Structures are given as C-alpha cells and as structure tokens.
XYZ file of C-alpha atoms in Angstrom:
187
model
C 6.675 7.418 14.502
C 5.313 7.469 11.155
C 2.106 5.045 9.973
C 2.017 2.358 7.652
C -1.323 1.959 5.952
C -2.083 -1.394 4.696
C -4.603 -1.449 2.189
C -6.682 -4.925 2.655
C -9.896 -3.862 1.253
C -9.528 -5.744 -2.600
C -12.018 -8.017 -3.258
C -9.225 -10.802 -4.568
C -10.943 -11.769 -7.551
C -7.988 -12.651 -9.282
C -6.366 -14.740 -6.368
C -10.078 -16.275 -6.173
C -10.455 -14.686 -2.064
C -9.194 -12.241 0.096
C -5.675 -11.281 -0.236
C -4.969 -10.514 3.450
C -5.980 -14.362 4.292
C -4.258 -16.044 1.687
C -1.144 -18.135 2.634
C 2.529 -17.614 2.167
C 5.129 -19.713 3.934
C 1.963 -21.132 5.984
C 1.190 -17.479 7.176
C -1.248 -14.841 5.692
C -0.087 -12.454 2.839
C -0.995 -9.534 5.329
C 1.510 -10.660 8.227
C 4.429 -10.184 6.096
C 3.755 -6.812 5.277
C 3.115 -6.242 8.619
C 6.367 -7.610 9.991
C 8.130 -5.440 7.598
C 6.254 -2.377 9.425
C 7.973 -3.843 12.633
C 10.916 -4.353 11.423
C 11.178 -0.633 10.121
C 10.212 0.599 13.292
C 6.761 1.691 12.033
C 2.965 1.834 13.464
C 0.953 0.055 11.210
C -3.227 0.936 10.368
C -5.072 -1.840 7.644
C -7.333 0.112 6.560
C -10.304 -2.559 4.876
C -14.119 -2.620 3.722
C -16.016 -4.044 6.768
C -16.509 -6.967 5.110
C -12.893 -8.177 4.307
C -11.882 -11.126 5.704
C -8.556 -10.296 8.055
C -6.593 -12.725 10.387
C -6.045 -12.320 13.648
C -4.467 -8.422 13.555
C -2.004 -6.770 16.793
C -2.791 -3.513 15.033
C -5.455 -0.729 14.267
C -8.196 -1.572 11.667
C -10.119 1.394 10.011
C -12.937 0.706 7.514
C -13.289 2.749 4.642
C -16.846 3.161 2.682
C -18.100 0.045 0.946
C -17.815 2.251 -2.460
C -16.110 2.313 -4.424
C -13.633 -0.566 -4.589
C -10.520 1.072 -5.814
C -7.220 1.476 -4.161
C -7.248 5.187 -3.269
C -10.367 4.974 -1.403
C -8.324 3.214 1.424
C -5.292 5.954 1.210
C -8.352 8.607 1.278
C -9.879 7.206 4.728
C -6.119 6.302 5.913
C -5.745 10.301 5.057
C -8.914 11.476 6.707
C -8.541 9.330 9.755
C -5.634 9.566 10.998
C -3.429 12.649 12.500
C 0.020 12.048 10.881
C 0.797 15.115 7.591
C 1.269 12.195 5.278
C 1.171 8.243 5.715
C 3.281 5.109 3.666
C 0.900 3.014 1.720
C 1.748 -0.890 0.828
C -0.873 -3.176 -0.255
C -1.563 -6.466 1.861
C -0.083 -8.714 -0.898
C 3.393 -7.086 -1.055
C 5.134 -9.638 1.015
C 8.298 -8.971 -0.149
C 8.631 -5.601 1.272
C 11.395 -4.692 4.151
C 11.318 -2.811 7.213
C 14.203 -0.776 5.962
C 12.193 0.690 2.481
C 9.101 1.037 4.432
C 11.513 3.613 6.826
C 13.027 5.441 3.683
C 9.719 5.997 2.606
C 8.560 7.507 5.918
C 11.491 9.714 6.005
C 10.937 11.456 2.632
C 9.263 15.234 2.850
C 8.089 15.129 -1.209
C 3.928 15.415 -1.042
C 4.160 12.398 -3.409
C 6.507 9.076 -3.828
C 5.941 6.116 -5.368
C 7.841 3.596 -6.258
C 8.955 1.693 -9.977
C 10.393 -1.207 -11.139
C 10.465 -2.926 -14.136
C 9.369 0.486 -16.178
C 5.684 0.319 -14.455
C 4.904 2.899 -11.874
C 3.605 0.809 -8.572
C 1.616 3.892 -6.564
C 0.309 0.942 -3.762
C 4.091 0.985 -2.614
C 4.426 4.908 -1.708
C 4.174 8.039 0.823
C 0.869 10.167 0.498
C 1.210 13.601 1.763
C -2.056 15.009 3.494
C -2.069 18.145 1.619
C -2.917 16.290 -1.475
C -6.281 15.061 0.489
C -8.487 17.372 -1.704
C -6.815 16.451 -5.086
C -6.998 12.318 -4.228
C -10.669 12.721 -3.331
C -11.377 14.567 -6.479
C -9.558 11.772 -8.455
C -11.490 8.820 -6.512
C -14.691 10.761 -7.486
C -13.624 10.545 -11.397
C -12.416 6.807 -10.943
C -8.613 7.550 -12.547
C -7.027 4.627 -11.766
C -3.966 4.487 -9.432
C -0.970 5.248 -11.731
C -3.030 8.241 -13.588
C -3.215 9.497 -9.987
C 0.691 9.547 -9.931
C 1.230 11.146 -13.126
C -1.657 13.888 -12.175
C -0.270 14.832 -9.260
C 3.290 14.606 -10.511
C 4.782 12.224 -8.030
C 8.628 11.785 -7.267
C 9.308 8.145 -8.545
C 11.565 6.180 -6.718
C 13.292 3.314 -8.197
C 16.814 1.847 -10.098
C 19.646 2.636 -7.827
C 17.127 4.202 -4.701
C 15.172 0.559 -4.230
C 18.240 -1.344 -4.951
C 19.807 -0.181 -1.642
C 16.651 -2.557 -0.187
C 17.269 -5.532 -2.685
C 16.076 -6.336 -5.879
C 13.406 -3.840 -6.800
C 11.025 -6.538 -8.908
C 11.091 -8.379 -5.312
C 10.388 -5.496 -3.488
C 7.648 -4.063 -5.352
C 5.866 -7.061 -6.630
C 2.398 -7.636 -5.442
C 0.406 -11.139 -5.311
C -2.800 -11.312 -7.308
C -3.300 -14.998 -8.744
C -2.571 -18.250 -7.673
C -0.372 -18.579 -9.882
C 1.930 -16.159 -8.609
C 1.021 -16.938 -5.147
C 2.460 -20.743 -5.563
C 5.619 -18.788 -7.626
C 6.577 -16.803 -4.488
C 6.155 -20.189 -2.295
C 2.796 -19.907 -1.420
C-alpha cells in the first residue's frame, strides 16, 4: 500500500489560522484530503510542526523540525521517516482531490511527478521518490522554493489530458489559502 503524506504544517497566514482546522462543508479542510486517501485505497501520514492545530486524526502524525516553514521540509521528514522508496504528497487544503488521482500517482515509477494546471506547476500535489532525499535536503538548505525544486530536479509533469481522466484539473489541483477562496469553494 503506498502512503499519502499530508502536509499540515503551514502557518495559514493567508486564510488567517490553520489550514487543517478550517471548515469546508462543516468539516475540516484536512478530512477531505484524507477521505480521498481512503477512497484511493491509500495509508495516509500528516506530517505537521508540533504546534499545528489538527482535528481529531484516525491516522499517523509525524512532526517535522520547527524550521524552517517551507513545504519541502514536511516531504523531507515524510522521506526520512517512513520505509516506503517514494511517498504522494497533497497539501491539507486540497479538498478537491480524489481517491482515484491520489492512486495514479502512487502507481507511477518516475523519481519525480507533479502535477499542472492552468500553466503553473503545483509540486504540493505529486510523488517524491526517496532517492532524491539528498538532492531535496540540499534544496531546503538553500530555501528554493517548491516549483524551482521541480524544475531542478527535472520532474515529469502531469497534467491536460492525464488529470482530466480525474475531473477538471483547476478543481483537482487547487489549494485553499484565503477566506476568500475558502467561502468560493463553499466553505
């Protein structure tokens, strides 16, 4: 069974509080990324700073170090920590992800997917191998921000026709990170 790490370690600034908690549909942002891991058949890890507020979670929490506050410090840990050769990474505020992408993902053997829509590369929606450990801790240690990670390491991009087979791709692959956009998806 492959692993679904769900980064919930943001600080929210943006959405004014912690992604994880905030409501969608009257349930947290987190639990419908986390039914999508069900629903794909998938074991699902948050990995969050020890100080992140989380719901109630039926799965495995790893923390990763309180610095720095950046995406790929929670793929890193999710990386170091656990035993699978490479994990799927969604962000907590993707709610609009499905079981059956979260699967595809899984079964790809590239070292490095991510996923696109739009035009814009969206790395928090991927599959990290762990033989690119060494290369993502060097790039956490020179702060390169998520999508120069992707272009470093020359990742397979995924997107058009592949995410359409899951439904719209904007949907799929768009993440929540004001309250504006939370009350535009429902919230």
């Amino acid at each position: 069974m492959a692993t679904v790490t769900v980064l919930a370690g943001g600080a929210g600034r943006r959405l004014g509080g912690s992604k994880a908690t905030a409501l969608l549909g009257g349930r947290p942002l987190i639990e419908h990324v986390l039914e999508a891991v069900r629903a794909g058949g998938l074991e699902a890890v948050v990995v969050a700073k020890a100080d992140s507020p989380l719901p109630p979670l039926d799965c495995r929490v790893v923390f990763e170090p309180e610095l720095p506050r950046h995406p790929l410090c929670g793929i890193v840990t999710a990386l170091r920590e656990l035993t699978e050769p490479a994990v799927v990474v969604c962000a907590c505020d993707m709610p609009f992800v499905t079981g059956p992408l979260l699967s595809w993902l899984a079964g790809l053997q590239a070292p490095l997917v991510v996923t696109s829509a739009g035009g814009e590369l969206q790395p928090l929606l991927g599959r990290y191998s762990r033989s690119l450990l060494g290369r993502l801790e060097a790039a956490l240690a020179e702060g390169l921000s998520m999508r120069e990670v992707a272009r470093w390491l020359g990742a397979e991009v995924a997107g058009g026709a592949e995410l359409e087979r899951f439904g719209d791709p904007l949907r799929l692959c768009s993440s929540i990170n004001t309250p504006a956009e939370l009350a535009a998806a429902g919230g």
